[in-house]
Short mmCIF file of C-alpha atoms and ligand atoms in Angstrom, two decimals:
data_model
loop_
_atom_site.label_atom_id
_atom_site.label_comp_id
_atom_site.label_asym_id
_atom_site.label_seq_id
_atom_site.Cartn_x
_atom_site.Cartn_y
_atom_site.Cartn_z
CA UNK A 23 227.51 3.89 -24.44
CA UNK A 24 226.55 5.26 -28.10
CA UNK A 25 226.93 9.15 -26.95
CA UNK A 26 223.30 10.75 -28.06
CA UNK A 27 221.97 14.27 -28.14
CA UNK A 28 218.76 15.92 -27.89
CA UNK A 29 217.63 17.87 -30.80
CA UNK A 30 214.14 19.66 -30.48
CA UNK A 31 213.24 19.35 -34.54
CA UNK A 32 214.11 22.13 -36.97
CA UNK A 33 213.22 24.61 -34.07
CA UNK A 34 215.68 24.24 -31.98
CA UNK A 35 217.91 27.08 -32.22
CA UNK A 36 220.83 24.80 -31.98
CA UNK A 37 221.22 22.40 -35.73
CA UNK A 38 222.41 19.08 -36.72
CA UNK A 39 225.11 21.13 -38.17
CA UNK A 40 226.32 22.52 -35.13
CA UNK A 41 225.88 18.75 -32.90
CA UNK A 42 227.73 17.10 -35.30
CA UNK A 43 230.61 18.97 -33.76
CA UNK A 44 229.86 18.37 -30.46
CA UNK A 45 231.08 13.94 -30.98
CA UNK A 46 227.44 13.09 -30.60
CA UNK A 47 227.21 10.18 -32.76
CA UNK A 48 223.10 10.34 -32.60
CA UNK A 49 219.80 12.10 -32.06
CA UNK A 50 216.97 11.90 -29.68
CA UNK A 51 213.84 13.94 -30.75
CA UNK A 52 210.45 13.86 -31.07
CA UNK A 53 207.56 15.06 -32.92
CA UNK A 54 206.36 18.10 -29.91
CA UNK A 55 203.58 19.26 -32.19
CA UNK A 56 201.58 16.48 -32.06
CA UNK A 57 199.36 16.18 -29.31
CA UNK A 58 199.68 13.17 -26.89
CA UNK A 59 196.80 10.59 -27.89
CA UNK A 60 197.34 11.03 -31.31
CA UNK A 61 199.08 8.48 -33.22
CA UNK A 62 202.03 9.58 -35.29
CA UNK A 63 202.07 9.08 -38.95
CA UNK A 64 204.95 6.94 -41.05
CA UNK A 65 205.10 10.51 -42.90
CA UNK A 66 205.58 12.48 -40.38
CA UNK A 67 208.29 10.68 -38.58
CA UNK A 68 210.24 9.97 -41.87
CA UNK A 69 210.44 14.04 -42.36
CA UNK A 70 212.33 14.15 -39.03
CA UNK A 71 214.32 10.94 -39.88
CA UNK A 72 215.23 13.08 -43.01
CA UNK A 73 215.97 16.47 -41.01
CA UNK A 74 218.33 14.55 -39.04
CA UNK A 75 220.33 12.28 -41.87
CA UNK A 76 220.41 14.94 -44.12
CA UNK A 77 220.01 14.32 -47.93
CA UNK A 78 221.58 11.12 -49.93
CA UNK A 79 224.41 13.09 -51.26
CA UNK A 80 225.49 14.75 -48.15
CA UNK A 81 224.38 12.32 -44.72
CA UNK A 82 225.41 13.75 -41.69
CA UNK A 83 226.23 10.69 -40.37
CA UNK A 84 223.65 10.86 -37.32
CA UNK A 85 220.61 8.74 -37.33
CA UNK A 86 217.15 9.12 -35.07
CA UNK A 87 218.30 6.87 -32.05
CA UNK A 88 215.35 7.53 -29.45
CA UNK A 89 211.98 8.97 -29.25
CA UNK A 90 212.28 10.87 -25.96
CA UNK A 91 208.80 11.31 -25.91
CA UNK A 92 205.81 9.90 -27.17
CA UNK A 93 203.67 11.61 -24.64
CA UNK A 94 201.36 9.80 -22.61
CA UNK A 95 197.99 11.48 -22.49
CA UNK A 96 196.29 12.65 -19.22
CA UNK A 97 193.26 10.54 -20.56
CA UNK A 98 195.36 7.41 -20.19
CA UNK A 99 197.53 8.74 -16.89
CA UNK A 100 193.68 9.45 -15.25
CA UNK A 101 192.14 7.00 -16.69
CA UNK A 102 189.20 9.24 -17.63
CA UNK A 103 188.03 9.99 -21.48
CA UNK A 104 188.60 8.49 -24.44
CA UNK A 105 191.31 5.74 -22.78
CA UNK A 106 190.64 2.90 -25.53
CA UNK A 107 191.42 5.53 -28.46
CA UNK A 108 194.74 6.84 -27.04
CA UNK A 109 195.91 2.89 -26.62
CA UNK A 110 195.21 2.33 -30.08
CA UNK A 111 197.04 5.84 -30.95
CA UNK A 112 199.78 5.30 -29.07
CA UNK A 113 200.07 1.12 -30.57
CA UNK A 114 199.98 2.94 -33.89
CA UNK A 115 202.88 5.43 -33.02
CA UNK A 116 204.58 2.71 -32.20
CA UNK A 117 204.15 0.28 -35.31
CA UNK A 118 204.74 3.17 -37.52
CA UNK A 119 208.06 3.83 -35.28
CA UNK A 120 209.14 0.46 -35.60
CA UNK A 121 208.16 0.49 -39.36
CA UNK A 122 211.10 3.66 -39.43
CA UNK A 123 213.74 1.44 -37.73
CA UNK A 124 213.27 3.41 -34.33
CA UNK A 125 213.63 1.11 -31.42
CA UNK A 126 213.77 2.69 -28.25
CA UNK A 127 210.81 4.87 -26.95
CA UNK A 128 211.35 7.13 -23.64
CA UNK A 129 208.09 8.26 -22.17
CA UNK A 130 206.80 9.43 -18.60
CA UNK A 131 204.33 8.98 -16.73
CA UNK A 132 203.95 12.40 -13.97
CA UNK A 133 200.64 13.96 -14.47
CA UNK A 134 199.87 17.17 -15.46
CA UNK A 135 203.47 18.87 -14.81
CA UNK A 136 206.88 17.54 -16.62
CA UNK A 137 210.39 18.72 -14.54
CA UNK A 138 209.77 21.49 -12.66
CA UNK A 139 211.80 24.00 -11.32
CA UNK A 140 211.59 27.16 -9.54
CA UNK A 141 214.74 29.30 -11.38
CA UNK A 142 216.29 28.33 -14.90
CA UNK A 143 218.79 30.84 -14.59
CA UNK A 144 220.29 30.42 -11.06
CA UNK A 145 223.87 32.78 -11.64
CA UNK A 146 226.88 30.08 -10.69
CA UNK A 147 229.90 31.84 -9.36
CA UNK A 148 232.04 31.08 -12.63
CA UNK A 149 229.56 33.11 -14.16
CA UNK A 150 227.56 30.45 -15.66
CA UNK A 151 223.94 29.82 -14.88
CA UNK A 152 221.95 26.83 -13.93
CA UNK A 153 218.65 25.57 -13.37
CA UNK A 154 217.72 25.40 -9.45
CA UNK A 155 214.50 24.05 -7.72
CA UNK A 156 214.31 25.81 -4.56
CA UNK A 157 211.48 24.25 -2.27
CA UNK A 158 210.67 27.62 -0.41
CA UNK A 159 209.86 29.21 -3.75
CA UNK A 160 208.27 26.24 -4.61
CA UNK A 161 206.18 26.29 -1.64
CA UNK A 162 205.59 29.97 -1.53
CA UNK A 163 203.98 29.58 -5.35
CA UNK A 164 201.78 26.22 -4.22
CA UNK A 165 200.42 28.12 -1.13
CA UNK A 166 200.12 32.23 -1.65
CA UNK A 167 200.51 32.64 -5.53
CA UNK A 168 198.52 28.82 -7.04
CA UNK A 169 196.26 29.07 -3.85
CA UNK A 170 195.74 25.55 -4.23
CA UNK A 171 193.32 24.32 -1.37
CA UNK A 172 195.11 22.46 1.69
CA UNK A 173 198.25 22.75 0.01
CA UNK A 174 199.81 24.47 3.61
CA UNK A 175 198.77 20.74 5.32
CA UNK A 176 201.36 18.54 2.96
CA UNK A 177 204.22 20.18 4.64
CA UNK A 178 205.67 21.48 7.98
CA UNK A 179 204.70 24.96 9.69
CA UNK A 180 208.17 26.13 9.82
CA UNK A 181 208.54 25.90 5.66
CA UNK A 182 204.95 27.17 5.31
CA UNK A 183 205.93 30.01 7.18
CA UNK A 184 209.78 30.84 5.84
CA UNK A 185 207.13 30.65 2.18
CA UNK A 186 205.19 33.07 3.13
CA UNK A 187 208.09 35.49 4.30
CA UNK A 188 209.35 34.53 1.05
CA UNK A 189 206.06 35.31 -0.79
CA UNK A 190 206.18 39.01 1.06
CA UNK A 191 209.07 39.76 -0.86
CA UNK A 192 208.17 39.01 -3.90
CA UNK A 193 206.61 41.41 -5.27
CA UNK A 194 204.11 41.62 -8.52
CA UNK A 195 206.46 41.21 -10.89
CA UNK A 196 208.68 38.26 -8.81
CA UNK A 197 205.53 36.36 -8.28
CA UNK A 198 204.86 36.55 -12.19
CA UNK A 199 208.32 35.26 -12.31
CA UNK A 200 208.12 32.40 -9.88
CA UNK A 201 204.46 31.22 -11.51
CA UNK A 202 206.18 31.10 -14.84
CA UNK A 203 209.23 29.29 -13.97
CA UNK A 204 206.90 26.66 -12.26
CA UNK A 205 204.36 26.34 -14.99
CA UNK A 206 205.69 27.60 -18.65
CA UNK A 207 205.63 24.80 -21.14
CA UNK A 208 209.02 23.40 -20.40
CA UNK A 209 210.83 21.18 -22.98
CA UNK A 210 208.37 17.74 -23.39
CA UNK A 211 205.55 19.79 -21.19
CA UNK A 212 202.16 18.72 -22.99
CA UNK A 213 201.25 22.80 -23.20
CA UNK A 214 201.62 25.94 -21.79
CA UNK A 215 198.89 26.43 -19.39
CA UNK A 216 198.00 29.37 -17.14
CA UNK A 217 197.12 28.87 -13.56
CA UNK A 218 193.66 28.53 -13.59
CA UNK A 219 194.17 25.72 -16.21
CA UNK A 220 197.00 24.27 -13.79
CA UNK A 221 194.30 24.27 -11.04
CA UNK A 222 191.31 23.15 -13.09
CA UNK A 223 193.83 19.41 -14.25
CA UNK A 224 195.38 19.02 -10.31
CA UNK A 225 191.34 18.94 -9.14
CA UNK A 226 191.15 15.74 -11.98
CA UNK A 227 193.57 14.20 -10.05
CA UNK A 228 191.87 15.07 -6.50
CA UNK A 229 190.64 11.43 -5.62
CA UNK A 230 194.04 9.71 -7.60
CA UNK A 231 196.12 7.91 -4.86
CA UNK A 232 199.63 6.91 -5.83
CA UNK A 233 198.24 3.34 -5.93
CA UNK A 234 195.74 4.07 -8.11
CA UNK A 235 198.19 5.77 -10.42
CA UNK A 236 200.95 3.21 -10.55
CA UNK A 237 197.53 0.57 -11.52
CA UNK A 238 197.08 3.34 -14.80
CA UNK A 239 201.06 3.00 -15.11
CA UNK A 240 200.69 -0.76 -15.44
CA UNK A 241 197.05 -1.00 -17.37
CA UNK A 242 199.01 1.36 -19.45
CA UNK A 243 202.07 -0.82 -19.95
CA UNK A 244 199.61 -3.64 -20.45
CA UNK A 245 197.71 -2.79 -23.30
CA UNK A 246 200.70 -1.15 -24.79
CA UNK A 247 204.11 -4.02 -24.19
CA UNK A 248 202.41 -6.95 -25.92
CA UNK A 249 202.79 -4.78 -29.49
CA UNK A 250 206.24 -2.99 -28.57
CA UNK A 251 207.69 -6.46 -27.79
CA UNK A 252 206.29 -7.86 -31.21
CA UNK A 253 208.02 -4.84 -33.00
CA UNK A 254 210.96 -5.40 -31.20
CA UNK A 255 210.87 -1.62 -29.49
CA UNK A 256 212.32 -0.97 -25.92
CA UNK A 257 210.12 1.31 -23.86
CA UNK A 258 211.87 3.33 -21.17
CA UNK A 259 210.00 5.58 -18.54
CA UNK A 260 211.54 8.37 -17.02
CA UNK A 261 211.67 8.98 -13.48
CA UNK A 262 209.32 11.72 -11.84
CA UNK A 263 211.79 15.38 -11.59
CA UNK A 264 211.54 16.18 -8.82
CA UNK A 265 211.63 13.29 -7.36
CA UNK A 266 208.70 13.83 -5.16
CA UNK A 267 205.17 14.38 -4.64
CA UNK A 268 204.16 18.08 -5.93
CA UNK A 269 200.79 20.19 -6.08
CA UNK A 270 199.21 17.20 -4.16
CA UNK A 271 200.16 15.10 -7.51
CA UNK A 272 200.66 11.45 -7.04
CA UNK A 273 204.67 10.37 -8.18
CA UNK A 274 204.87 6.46 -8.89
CA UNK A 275 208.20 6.66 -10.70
CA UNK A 276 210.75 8.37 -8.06
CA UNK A 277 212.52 5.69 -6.97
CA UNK A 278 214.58 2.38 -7.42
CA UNK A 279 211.63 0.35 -5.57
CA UNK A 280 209.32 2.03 -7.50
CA UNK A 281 210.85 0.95 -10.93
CA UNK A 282 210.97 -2.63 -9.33
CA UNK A 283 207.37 -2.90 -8.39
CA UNK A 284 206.38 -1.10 -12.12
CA UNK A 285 209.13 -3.27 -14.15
CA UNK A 286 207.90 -6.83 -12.56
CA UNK A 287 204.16 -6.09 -12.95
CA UNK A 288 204.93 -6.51 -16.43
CA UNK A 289 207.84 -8.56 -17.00
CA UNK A 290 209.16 -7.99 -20.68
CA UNK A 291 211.92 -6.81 -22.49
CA UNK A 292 209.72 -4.06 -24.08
CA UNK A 293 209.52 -2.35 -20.70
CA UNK A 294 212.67 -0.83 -19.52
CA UNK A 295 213.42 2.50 -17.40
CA UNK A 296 215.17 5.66 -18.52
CA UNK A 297 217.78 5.63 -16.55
CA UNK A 298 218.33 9.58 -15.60
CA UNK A 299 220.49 10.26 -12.52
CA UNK A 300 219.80 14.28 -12.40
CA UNK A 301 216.00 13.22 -11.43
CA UNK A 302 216.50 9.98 -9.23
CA UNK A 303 219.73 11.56 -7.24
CA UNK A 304 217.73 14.00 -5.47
CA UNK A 305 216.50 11.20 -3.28
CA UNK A 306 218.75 11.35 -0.24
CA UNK A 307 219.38 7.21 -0.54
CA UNK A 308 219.60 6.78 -4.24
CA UNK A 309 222.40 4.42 -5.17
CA UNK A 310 223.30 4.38 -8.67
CA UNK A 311 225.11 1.23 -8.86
CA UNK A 312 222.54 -0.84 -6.57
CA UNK A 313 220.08 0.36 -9.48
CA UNK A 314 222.01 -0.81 -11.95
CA UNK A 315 223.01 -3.76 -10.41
CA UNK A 316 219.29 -4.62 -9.59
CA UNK A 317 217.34 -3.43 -13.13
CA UNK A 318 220.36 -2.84 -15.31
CA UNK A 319 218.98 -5.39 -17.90
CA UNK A 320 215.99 -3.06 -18.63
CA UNK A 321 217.65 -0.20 -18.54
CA UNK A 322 216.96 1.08 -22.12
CA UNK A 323 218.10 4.92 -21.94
CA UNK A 324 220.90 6.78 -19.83
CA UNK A 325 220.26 10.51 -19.12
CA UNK A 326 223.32 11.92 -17.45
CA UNK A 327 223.40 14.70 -15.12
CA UNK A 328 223.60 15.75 -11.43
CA UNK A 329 222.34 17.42 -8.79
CA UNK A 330 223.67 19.17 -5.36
CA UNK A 331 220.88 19.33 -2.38
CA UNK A 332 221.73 23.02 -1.65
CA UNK A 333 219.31 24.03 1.10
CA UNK A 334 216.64 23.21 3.37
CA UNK A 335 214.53 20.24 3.07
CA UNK A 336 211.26 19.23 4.48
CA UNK A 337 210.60 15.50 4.70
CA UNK A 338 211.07 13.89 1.78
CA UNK A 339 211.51 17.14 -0.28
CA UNK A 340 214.62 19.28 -1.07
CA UNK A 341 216.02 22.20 -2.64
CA UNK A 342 218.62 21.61 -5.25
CA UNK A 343 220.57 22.73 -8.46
CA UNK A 344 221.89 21.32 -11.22
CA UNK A 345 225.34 20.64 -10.75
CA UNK A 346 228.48 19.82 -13.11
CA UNK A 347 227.92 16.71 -14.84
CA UNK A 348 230.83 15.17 -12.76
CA UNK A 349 230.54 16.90 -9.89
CA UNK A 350 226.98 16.76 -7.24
CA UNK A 351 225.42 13.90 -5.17
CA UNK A 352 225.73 11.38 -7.82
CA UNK A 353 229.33 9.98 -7.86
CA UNK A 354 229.15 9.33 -11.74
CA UNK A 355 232.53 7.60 -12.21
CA UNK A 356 230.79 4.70 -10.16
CA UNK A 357 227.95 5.10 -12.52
CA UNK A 358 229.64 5.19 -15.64
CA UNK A 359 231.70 2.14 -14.65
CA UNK A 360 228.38 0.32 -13.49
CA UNK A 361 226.72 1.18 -17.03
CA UNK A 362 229.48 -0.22 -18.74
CA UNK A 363 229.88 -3.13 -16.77
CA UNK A 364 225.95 -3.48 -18.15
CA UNK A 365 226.64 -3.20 -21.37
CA UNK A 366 229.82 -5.91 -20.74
CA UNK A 367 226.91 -8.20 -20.15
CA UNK A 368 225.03 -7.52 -22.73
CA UNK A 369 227.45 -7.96 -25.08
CA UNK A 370 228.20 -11.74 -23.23
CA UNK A 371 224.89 -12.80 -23.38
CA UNK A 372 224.85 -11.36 -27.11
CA UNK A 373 222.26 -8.90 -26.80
CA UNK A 374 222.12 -6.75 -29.88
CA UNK A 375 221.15 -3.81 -27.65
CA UNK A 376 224.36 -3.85 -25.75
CA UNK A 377 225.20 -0.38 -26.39
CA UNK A 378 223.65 2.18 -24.63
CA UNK A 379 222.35 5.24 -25.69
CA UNK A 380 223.13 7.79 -23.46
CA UNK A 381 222.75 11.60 -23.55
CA UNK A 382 224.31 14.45 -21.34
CA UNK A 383 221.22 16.03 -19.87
CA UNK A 384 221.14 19.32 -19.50
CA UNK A 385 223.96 21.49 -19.14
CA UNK A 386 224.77 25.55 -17.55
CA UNK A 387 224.65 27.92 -19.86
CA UNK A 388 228.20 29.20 -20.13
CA UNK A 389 229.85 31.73 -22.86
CA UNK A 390 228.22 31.97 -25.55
CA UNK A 391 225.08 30.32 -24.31
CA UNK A 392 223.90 33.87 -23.01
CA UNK A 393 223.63 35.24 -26.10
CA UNK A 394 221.56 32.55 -27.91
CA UNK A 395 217.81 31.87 -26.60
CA UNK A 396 217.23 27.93 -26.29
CA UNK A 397 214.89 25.75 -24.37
CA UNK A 398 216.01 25.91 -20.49
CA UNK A 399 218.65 23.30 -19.63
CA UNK A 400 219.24 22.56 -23.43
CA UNK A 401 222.60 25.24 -23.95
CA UNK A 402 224.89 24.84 -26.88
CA UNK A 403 228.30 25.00 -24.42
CA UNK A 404 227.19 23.56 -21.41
CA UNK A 405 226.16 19.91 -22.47
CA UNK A 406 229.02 19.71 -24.98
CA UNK A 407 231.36 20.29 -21.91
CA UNK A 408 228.99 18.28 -20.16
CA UNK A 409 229.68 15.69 -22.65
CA UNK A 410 233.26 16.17 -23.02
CA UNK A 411 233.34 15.17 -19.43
CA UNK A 412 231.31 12.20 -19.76
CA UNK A 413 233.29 11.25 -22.85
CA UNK A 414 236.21 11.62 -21.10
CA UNK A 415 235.26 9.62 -18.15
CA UNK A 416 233.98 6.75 -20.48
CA UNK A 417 237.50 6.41 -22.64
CA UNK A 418 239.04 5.96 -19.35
CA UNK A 419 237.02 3.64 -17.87
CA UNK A 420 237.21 1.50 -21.25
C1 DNO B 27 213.90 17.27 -19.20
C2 DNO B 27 213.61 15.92 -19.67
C3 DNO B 27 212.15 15.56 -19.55
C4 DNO B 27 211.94 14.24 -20.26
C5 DNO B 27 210.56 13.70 -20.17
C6 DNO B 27 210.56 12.29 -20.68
O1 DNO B 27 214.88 17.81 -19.56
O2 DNO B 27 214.45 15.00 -19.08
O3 DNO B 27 211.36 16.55 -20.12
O4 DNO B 27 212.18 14.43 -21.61
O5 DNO B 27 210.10 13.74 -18.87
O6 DNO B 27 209.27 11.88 -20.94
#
């Protein structure tokens, strides 16, 4: 798998200078300032290209390898608004993409929220920290902090009520806390919104079934595949993180049936999955290799990470943190060695895109991290150990 790394744009506390150290042999970024429904211009995506190669007489050897994302816009995920215009923005993003030699284009397709979590700085007994979604807390914000009507009916007395012990104990300022662990504009969040403006997008998705989203996920994939499959571009969506219905949102993309029903609706090439265990582990059955085995072919993007269900769960839903990259629910040995075997077939078949780009997602902040403000998840130390693991794993799997 080529061995990628996020990069946030010339932003991100963390440079190409300093990743080029880390053996990532490429970049995933995107252009965050520009709004989702608005198409991104040939000029704007060849400054990036440049950030990242760095000038003619002094390349830094990494390339831009994968958009992770080109937002989809909550006109398009509601189907409400100016729908036609963002499918022509979004065909133009990817024409002028494709006109920069970028291939492979990770998007989602959750409304209103990206990952959410309830602590980015849960304190690991080494010392480290990681980032933890603890369903209480969640609960405890949806019910006595967001208010949100009927939330207390989606989930089982006995939760409701450890919440609202929970909520008791908060306090001002640990309610402030909670809310903006839950809602601040996390890394590929649209905005930053405050909880009014949370409340005022859930009601727009008040009468949106599940069924009626995954029919937006496929008009959406529709008007969109015809042009990425003429430019040769991959499109990869990401799973739903958590992998489960939140704030009374509908979640179409949390599982491997899910990806099935999505993937066949529109059979092509151009429309593959990101393939991130941390997200799709948290489901008590997920089997990595049965996914692979079953949709490997359109698996376009690898995110690697894990998670550890670490508390109480209610249904469907669970608390859990963001383990070592090699350690958690996800046995990723069997993983890598499924990729691989993947990419073996690729390279029979002679696919050009048999290798694939992978990226260690996430990471604890450890050492040094503390002292150096970055997005949450996105440490310096953490994912290069995290990828030191994975790189470690994949030589001896080879
Ligand atoms: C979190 C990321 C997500 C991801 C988007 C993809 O760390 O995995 O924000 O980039 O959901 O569209």
């Amino acid at each position: 798998m080529k061995q990628t790394w996020r990069w946030f744009g010339p932003s991100d506390a963390i440079s190409i200078a300093e990743i080029r150290q880390t053996g990532a042999s490429g970049i995933v970024s995107a252009l965050h300032n520009i709004l989702p429904g608005q198409a991104w211009s040939v000029d704007d995506i060849k400054t990036r290209q440049r950030e990242i190669e760095g000038p003619d007489d002094a390349p830094t050897g990494l390339n831009w390898d994968v958009v992770e994302s080109v937002p989809v816009s909550e006109a398009i995920k509601g189907q409400t608004g100016p729908v036609q215009e963002h499918f022509e923005a979004y065909r133009q993003s990817l024409r002028n993409l494709a006109e920069c030699g970028i291939r492979t284009v990770c998007y989602n397709f959750m409304p209103v929220l990206d990952w959410t979590r309830t602590d980015l700085r849960y304190p690991l007994a080494n010392g480290g920290n990681a980032m933890r979604f603890d369903l209480v807390d969640f609960i405890a914000f949806d019910c006595f902090i967001l208010c949100r009507y009927g939330a207390a009916e989606e989930y089982s007395a006995e939760i409701v009520a450890q919440a609202q012990e929970r909520f008791a104990k908060l306090g001002d300022a640990g309610a402030q806390a909670l809310a903006d662990n839950v809602v601040a504009g996390l890394p590929g969040a649209n905005d930053r919104w405050s909880l009014s403006e949370v409340q005022e997008r859930l009601d727009a998705y008040r009468e949106v079934t599940a069924d009626a989203l995954r029919g937006n996920l496929i008009d959406f994939l529709s008007e969109v595949v015809p042009t990425a499959e003429e430019l040769g571009l991959r499109l990869c969506c990401h799973p739903d993180d958590p992998p489960f219905a939140l704030l009374g949102l509908p979640r179409v993309m949390s599982t491997q049936s899910d990806y099935a029903a999505v993937l066949d609706a529109v059979e092509s090439p151009a429309s593959g999955a990101t393939f991130c265990t941390g997200s799709l582990g948290v489901v008590q059955d997920f089997d990595p290799v049965a996914f692979i085995e079953a949709l490997g072919d359109r698996i376009h993007f690898v995110h690697l990470r894990n998670t550890l269900r670490d508390g109480v769960s209610d249904g469907d839903r669970h608390c859990f943190s963001e383990a070592e990259h090699l350690a958690g629910d996800t046995d990723m040995i069997a993983t890598i060695r499924a990729l691989m075997a993947e990419e073996k077939r690729r390279r029979t078949a002679g696919r050009t895109d048999h290798e694939i780009p992978m990226r260690p997602d996430h990471g604890h902040a450890l050492l040094a991290d503390h002292e150096r403000p970055v997005q949450p998840g996105y440490p310096l130390i953490g994912r290069m150990r995290g990828l030191a693991e994975l790189r470690g794993a994949m030589a001896a799997l080879a």
